[in-house]
Coordinates of C-alpha atoms in Angstrom, one line a residue:
M1 CA -21.5 10.4 8.1
Q2 CA -23.5 9.6 10.3
T3 CA -21.4 12.2 12.5
I4 CA -21.9 14.8 9.9
G5 CA -24.8 13.8 8.5
G6 CA -26.6 13.4 11.9
A7 CA -28.7 10.5 10.6
E8 CA -29.9 7.1 11.6
P9 CA -28.0 4.2 8.7
L10 CA -30.2 3.0 6.2
R11 CA -29.3 -0.7 7.4
G12 CA -27.6 -1.0 11.0
E13 CA -28.2 -4.4 11.5
L14 CA -25.4 -4.9 8.8
G15 CA -22.7 -2.9 10.9
R16 CA -21.3 -6.2 12.7
L17 CA -21.2 -8.1 9.4
Y18 CA -18.2 -5.7 8.6
D19 CA -16.8 -4.7 11.1
A20 CA -13.2 -5.9 9.9
I21 CA -12.1 -6.2 13.8
E22 CA -15.1 -7.9 14.7
N23 CA -14.8 -10.4 11.3
P24 CA -11.5 -11.7 10.7
R25 CA -10.5 -12.8 6.9
L26 CA -11.1 -15.9 7.5
I27 CA -14.3 -16.2 8.3
R28 CA -15.9 -13.1 6.0
N29 CA -17.1 -15.1 2.8
E30 CA -19.6 -17.1 5.1
L31 CA -21.7 -14.2 6.9
P32 CA -24.6 -13.6 5.3
I33 CA -23.8 -10.4 4.2
L34 CA -25.5 -8.9 1.0
R35 CA -24.7 -9.8 -2.2
G36 CA -25.8 -9.9 -6.3
D37 CA -28.2 -7.0 -7.1
D38 CA -29.1 -6.2 -3.0
L39 CA -25.7 -5.2 -2.7
R40 CA -25.6 -3.5 -5.5
A41 CA -28.6 -1.7 -4.7
Y42 CA -27.4 -0.5 -1.2
M43 CA -24.2 0.9 -2.8
D44 CA -26.3 3.0 -4.9
D45 CA -28.3 4.5 -1.9
V46 CA -25.1 4.7 0.0
R47 CA -23.6 6.6 -2.1
G48 CA -26.3 8.9 -3.3
R49 CA -26.6 9.5 0.4
T50 CA -23.1 10.2 1.0
L51 CA -23.5 12.7 -1.6
E52 CA -26.1 14.7 -0.3
V53 CA -24.6 15.3 2.3
L54 CA -21.7 16.3 1.3
G55 CA -23.2 18.8 -0.9
R56 CA -24.9 20.5 2.0
I57 CA -21.7 20.8 4.6
N58 CA -20.3 24.2 5.0
L59 CA -16.6 23.4 5.4
D60 CA -15.9 26.9 5.4
G61 CA -14.4 27.7 8.6
S62 CA -16.1 25.0 10.4
D63 CA -14.6 23.8 14.3
E64 CA -15.6 20.1 13.5
P65 CA -12.2 18.6 12.9
L66 CA -13.9 16.3 10.8
L67 CA -15.0 18.7 8.3
R68 CA -12.5 21.3 8.5
D69 CA -10.0 21.7 5.3
G70 CA -12.6 19.3 3.8
F71 CA -10.7 16.4 5.3
V72 CA -14.1 14.6 5.6
Y73 CA -14.1 15.2 1.3
E74 CA -10.5 13.4 1.2
L75 CA -11.0 10.4 3.5
L76 CA -14.0 8.7 1.5
L77 CA -12.3 9.1 -2.0
A78 CA -8.6 7.5 0.2
H79 CA -11.0 4.8 2.0
E80 CA -12.7 4.0 -1.6
H81 CA -9.1 4.4 -3.5
Q82 CA -7.5 2.2 -1.0
H83 CA -10.7 -0.8 -1.4
N84 CA -9.7 -0.5 -5.0
E85 CA -5.9 -1.6 -4.6
T86 CA -8.5 -4.6 -2.1
M87 CA -10.3 -5.8 -4.6
L88 CA -7.6 -5.9 -7.7
Q89 CA -5.6 -8.2 -4.8
L90 CA -8.6 -10.8 -5.3
L91 CA -8.6 -10.5 -9.0
Q92 CA -5.3 -11.4 -9.1
M93 CA -6.6 -15.1 -8.0
V94 CA -9.8 -15.1 -10.5
D95 CA -8.6 -17.4 -13.8
G96 CA -9.4 -16.1 -17.0
Y97 CA -10.2 -12.3 -15.1
E98 CA -9.9 -9.7 -18.2
P99 CA -9.1 -6.2 -17.2
V100 CA -11.2 -3.9 -19.3
D101 CA -8.7 -2.1 -20.3
R102 CA -4.9 -1.9 -20.1
D103 CA -2.5 1.2 -19.5
P104 CA 0.7 0.1 -21.7
R105 CA 3.0 2.9 -20.7
P106 CA 4.8 1.5 -17.6
A107 CA 6.1 -1.3 -19.2
A108 CA 7.0 0.6 -22.3
E109 CA 9.1 3.5 -19.9
P110 CA 13.3 3.2 -20.7
V111 CA 15.1 2.4 -17.7
T112 CA 18.1 3.0 -16.9
V113 CA 21.7 2.1 -15.6
G114 CA 23.2 3.2 -12.9
E115 CA 25.2 2.1 -9.3
E116 CA 23.8 -0.8 -7.5
M117 CA 23.1 1.8 -4.2
V118 CA 23.2 5.4 -3.7
A119 CA 24.3 7.0 -0.5
V120 CA 21.8 8.8 1.7
A121 CA 23.3 11.1 3.9
G122 CA 21.6 10.8 7.4
G123 CA 21.4 13.8 9.6
E124 CA 19.2 15.4 11.1
V125 CA 15.9 14.6 8.8
E126 CA 12.1 15.2 9.0
I127 CA 9.8 12.7 9.4
G128 CA 6.0 12.8 9.2
A129 CA 2.6 14.5 7.5
P130 CA 2.8 18.0 8.0
A131 CA -0.3 20.0 10.0
H132 CA -1.5 21.2 6.5
D133 CA -3.1 19.0 3.8
F134 CA -4.8 15.0 3.9
A135 CA -3.1 12.4 6.1
Y136 CA -4.3 10.2 8.0
D137 CA -3.7 10.4 11.8
N138 CA -0.5 7.5 11.8
E139 CA 1.7 9.8 10.2
R140 CA 1.6 13.2 12.4
P141 CA 3.4 14.5 14.3
C142 CA 5.5 15.6 11.6
H143 CA 8.7 14.9 14.1
L144 CA 12.5 15.3 13.5
V145 CA 14.6 11.9 13.6
E146 CA 18.4 11.7 13.4
L147 CA 19.8 9.2 10.9
A148 CA 22.3 7.6 10.4
P149 CA 24.3 7.5 7.1
F150 CA 23.2 4.6 5.0
R151 CA 22.8 3.6 1.5
I152 CA 19.9 1.8 -0.4
D153 CA 19.1 -0.3 -3.7
R154 CA 18.7 2.2 -6.4
T155 CA 15.7 0.4 -7.9
P156 CA 13.1 -2.5 -6.0
V157 CA 15.0 -6.2 -5.5
T158 CA 14.0 -7.8 -9.5
N159 CA 12.7 -11.4 -10.3
G160 CA 15.6 -12.0 -11.4
D161 CA 17.7 -11.0 -8.0
F162 CA 14.8 -13.5 -6.4
A163 CA 15.5 -16.2 -9.0
R164 CA 19.1 -16.3 -7.8
F165 CA 18.7 -16.4 -4.2
I166 CA 16.3 -19.0 -4.7
A167 CA 18.4 -21.4 -7.0
E168 CA 21.0 -21.0 -4.5
T169 CA 19.5 -21.3 -1.4
G170 CA 16.0 -23.3 -2.2
A171 CA 14.0 -20.2 -0.5
E172 CA 9.9 -20.4 -1.3
P173 CA 9.1 -18.5 -4.4
P174 CA 6.6 -15.7 -4.4
L175 CA 3.5 -16.3 -4.9
Y176 CA 1.9 -17.2 -8.1
W177 CA 4.9 -18.4 -9.2
E178 CA 5.3 -21.5 -10.6
P179 CA 8.1 -23.9 -12.5
D180 CA 8.0 -23.7 -16.1
G181 CA 9.3 -27.1 -16.6
G182 CA 12.5 -25.7 -18.0
G183 CA 14.0 -25.2 -14.8
G184 CA 12.5 -21.2 -15.0
W185 CA 9.3 -20.2 -13.6
A186 CA 6.0 -19.0 -14.7
R187 CA 3.5 -16.3 -13.2
T188 CA 0.1 -17.7 -12.9
V189 CA -1.5 -14.2 -12.2
M190 CA -5.9 -14.5 -13.5
G191 CA -4.7 -18.3 -14.2
K192 CA -2.6 -17.3 -17.3
P193 CA 1.2 -18.4 -16.9
S194 CA 3.4 -16.2 -18.4
A195 CA 7.2 -16.1 -18.1
V196 CA 8.7 -14.3 -15.2
D197 CA 10.4 -10.9 -16.0
A198 CA 13.7 -10.7 -15.0
A199 CA 13.7 -7.5 -15.6
L200 CA 10.8 -6.7 -13.2
P201 CA 10.5 -6.1 -9.8
V202 CA 9.9 -8.6 -7.9
V203 CA 6.0 -8.8 -6.3
H204 CA 3.3 -10.6 -3.4
V205 CA 6.6 -12.1 -1.1
D206 CA 6.0 -12.0 2.1
Y207 CA 7.8 -9.6 5.3
R208 CA 10.2 -13.0 5.5
Q209 CA 11.2 -13.9 2.6
A210 CA 12.0 -10.5 2.2
D211 CA 14.7 -10.7 5.0
A212 CA 15.9 -13.6 4.4
F213 CA 17.5 -12.5 0.9
A214 CA 18.7 -9.0 2.3
R215 CA 20.6 -11.6 4.7
W216 CA 21.6 -13.8 1.4
A217 CA 22.7 -9.9 -0.1
G218 CA 24.7 -9.5 2.9
K219 CA 22.1 -6.2 3.3
R220 CA 19.7 -5.1 5.2
L221 CA 15.8 -3.7 5.3
P222 CA 15.7 0.0 5.9
T223 CA 13.4 0.8 8.9
E224 CA 11.1 2.8 7.7
L225 CA 12.6 5.9 8.5
E226 CA 15.7 5.0 6.5
W227 CA 13.1 4.7 3.0
E228 CA 11.5 7.8 4.1
A229 CA 14.4 9.9 4.5
A230 CA 15.5 7.8 1.2
A231 CA 12.3 8.5 -0.8
A232 CA 12.4 12.6 -0.2
G233 CA 12.1 14.7 -3.5
A234 CA 10.3 11.3 -4.8
D235 CA 7.1 12.4 -7.8
R236 CA 3.8 10.4 -7.5
E237 CA 3.2 12.8 -10.9
R238 CA 5.5 10.3 -12.5
A239 CA 5.0 6.8 -11.6
N240 CA 3.5 3.7 -11.7
L241 CA 0.8 4.2 -10.1
D242 CA -3.2 4.1 -10.6
L243 CA -4.6 0.6 -11.4
L244 CA -4.5 -0.1 -15.3
A245 CA -0.8 -0.9 -16.0
F246 CA -2.5 -4.2 -14.3
G247 CA 1.9 -5.2 -13.5
C248 CA 5.0 -3.1 -12.6
A249 CA 7.4 -1.0 -14.7
P250 CA 10.8 -2.4 -15.5
A251 CA 13.3 -2.1 -12.6
G252 CA 15.3 1.4 -13.8
A253 CA 12.2 3.2 -14.8
Y254 CA 11.0 7.3 -13.9
A255 CA 14.9 7.6 -13.5
D256 CA 13.1 11.8 -14.0
A257 CA 11.0 11.1 -11.2
A258 CA 14.1 9.8 -8.8
S259 CA 14.4 11.1 -5.6
T260 CA 16.7 13.6 -3.8
A261 CA 18.7 10.4 -3.7
G262 CA 18.8 9.1 -6.7
A263 CA 16.4 6.3 -6.2
V264 CA 13.9 5.6 -8.5
Q265 CA 10.1 4.1 -7.5
M266 CA 10.8 4.7 -4.3
L267 CA 6.6 5.4 -5.2
G268 CA 4.2 3.0 -7.5
D269 CA 5.1 -0.1 -8.7
V270 CA 5.5 -2.7 -5.0
W271 CA 4.5 -1.5 -1.9
E272 CA 8.3 -1.6 0.2
W273 CA 8.7 -3.8 3.5
T274 CA 10.6 -2.0 5.8
S275 CA 12.1 -3.9 9.5
S276 CA 10.1 -1.5 10.7
D277 CA 6.3 -2.7 13.3
F278 CA 3.8 -0.5 13.0
T279 CA 4.0 1.7 16.2
A280 CA 2.8 5.7 16.7
Y281 CA 5.5 8.9 16.6
P282 CA 6.1 10.5 19.1
G283 CA 3.0 13.1 20.2
F284 CA 0.2 11.0 18.1
E285 CA -3.2 11.3 18.8
V286 CA -6.5 9.7 18.0
F287 CA -8.2 10.8 14.6
P288 CA -10.9 10.6 14.1
Y289 CA -10.9 6.9 15.2
P290 CA -9.2 4.5 16.5
E291 CA -10.2 1.4 14.4
Y292 CA -7.7 2.8 12.0
S293 CA -4.6 3.0 13.7
E294 CA -4.3 2.6 16.7
V295 CA -6.1 -1.0 17.8
F296 CA -3.5 -2.0 15.2
F297 CA 0.0 -0.7 16.6
G298 CA 2.4 -3.8 18.0
P299 CA 4.8 -5.8 16.9
E300 CA 2.5 -8.0 14.9
H301 CA 2.3 -5.8 11.9
K302 CA 4.8 -4.6 9.9
V303 CA 5.9 -1.5 7.6
L304 CA 5.3 -1.5 4.1
R305 CA 6.0 1.9 1.7
G306 CA 5.8 3.6 -1.4
G307 CA 2.1 2.3 -2.9
S308 CA 1.9 -0.2 -6.0
W309 CA 0.6 -0.3 -9.0
A310 CA -2.5 -1.4 -7.7
T311 CA -2.9 2.3 -6.0
R312 CA -4.7 5.0 -6.4
R313 CA -2.4 8.0 -7.0
N314 CA -4.5 10.2 -5.1
V315 CA -3.4 8.6 -2.0
I316 CA 0.3 7.9 -1.9
R317 CA 2.9 10.5 -0.4
T318 CA 5.6 9.0 0.7
S319 CA 4.2 9.3 4.7
F320 CA 2.5 7.7 3.8
R321 CA 2.1 4.2 6.2
N322 CA 0.6 0.9 5.3
W323 CA 1.2 -1.9 8.0
D324 CA 0.2 -5.4 7.7
L325 CA 1.1 -9.4 8.6
P326 CA 4.3 -10.1 8.2
E327 CA 2.9 -13.7 6.3
R328 CA 0.9 -11.4 4.1
R329 CA 2.1 -12.3 0.3
Q330 CA -1.3 -11.7 -1.7
I331 CA -0.5 -7.9 -1.1
F332 CA 1.3 -5.8 -3.7
S333 CA 4.5 -6.4 -1.9
G334 CA 8.5 -6.3 -2.6
F335 CA 11.4 -4.9 -1.6
R336 CA 14.9 -3.0 -1.4
C337 CA 17.8 -3.6 0.5
V338 CA 20.5 -1.0 2.5
V339 CA 23.7 -1.3 4.3
D340 CA 25.3 0.4 5.9
P341 CA 28.2 2.7 5.1

């Protein structure tokens, strides 16, 4: 809004406190950030100012890249919606939190039975977001890659699958899993123990857990290029997204919105770890600022794809690239595996 509206920030001294690059997560709670009524008042002021600027700018034929095709509108909405998911990650840790509303429909979706894995032909595949419509810089440019054929799990890996892996290997359980005292597992999200449902996709696993499971199963994690090829044709309008389910749909749901290859739940339910490091596509150009994508490129971050139940529907697309540190488990992360033919 400073760039578009030509205005000074309301509280310039706050900028350094809310700089995610300068302030790692470990110390953020110690910073003198705004809280309570002061925070809410500041948010109201910022929102009002933002809407005022957006209401008077001209998007028709603008030469300003931030304005062209309404990019700045999409950017603001997407950024806010992505923070909705981050806040939900924190709410998983709040004992006694009770959602104001829940959407029961994803949990009631009928489950289809099919082959364990589906085939993806490979060959020349288009990867990335097209030049038109909103997307982030790291999704562009759209380009062609050559992929070998592979097979991918039809559904995400389930709690039942992961429990068997733990039983055989002694591996660490997902975050929020605790022994139930009877040889099984209970989830403790929001401080409310409940039996782990074997039919649901496993969630809150880190990259190393996902990779170890894949090796145990005689498979591997997909590259992000393989994942995107397998997701082609998936429909975000028929997926467990938009926050209010507060959990996953059963593995095998939403078969009417399967990808062209026949994989289900490629969008929604759980973010899926891939084996790929977060790097730039060939011909990458920074936009609108290096701190969104470029500063995170490198082997420190792994790519996740597909969105979760906590992701807003307008944010996700098959080209969307999420990234995080391999040890992160508080995110709504699961996975599926692939094998070579």
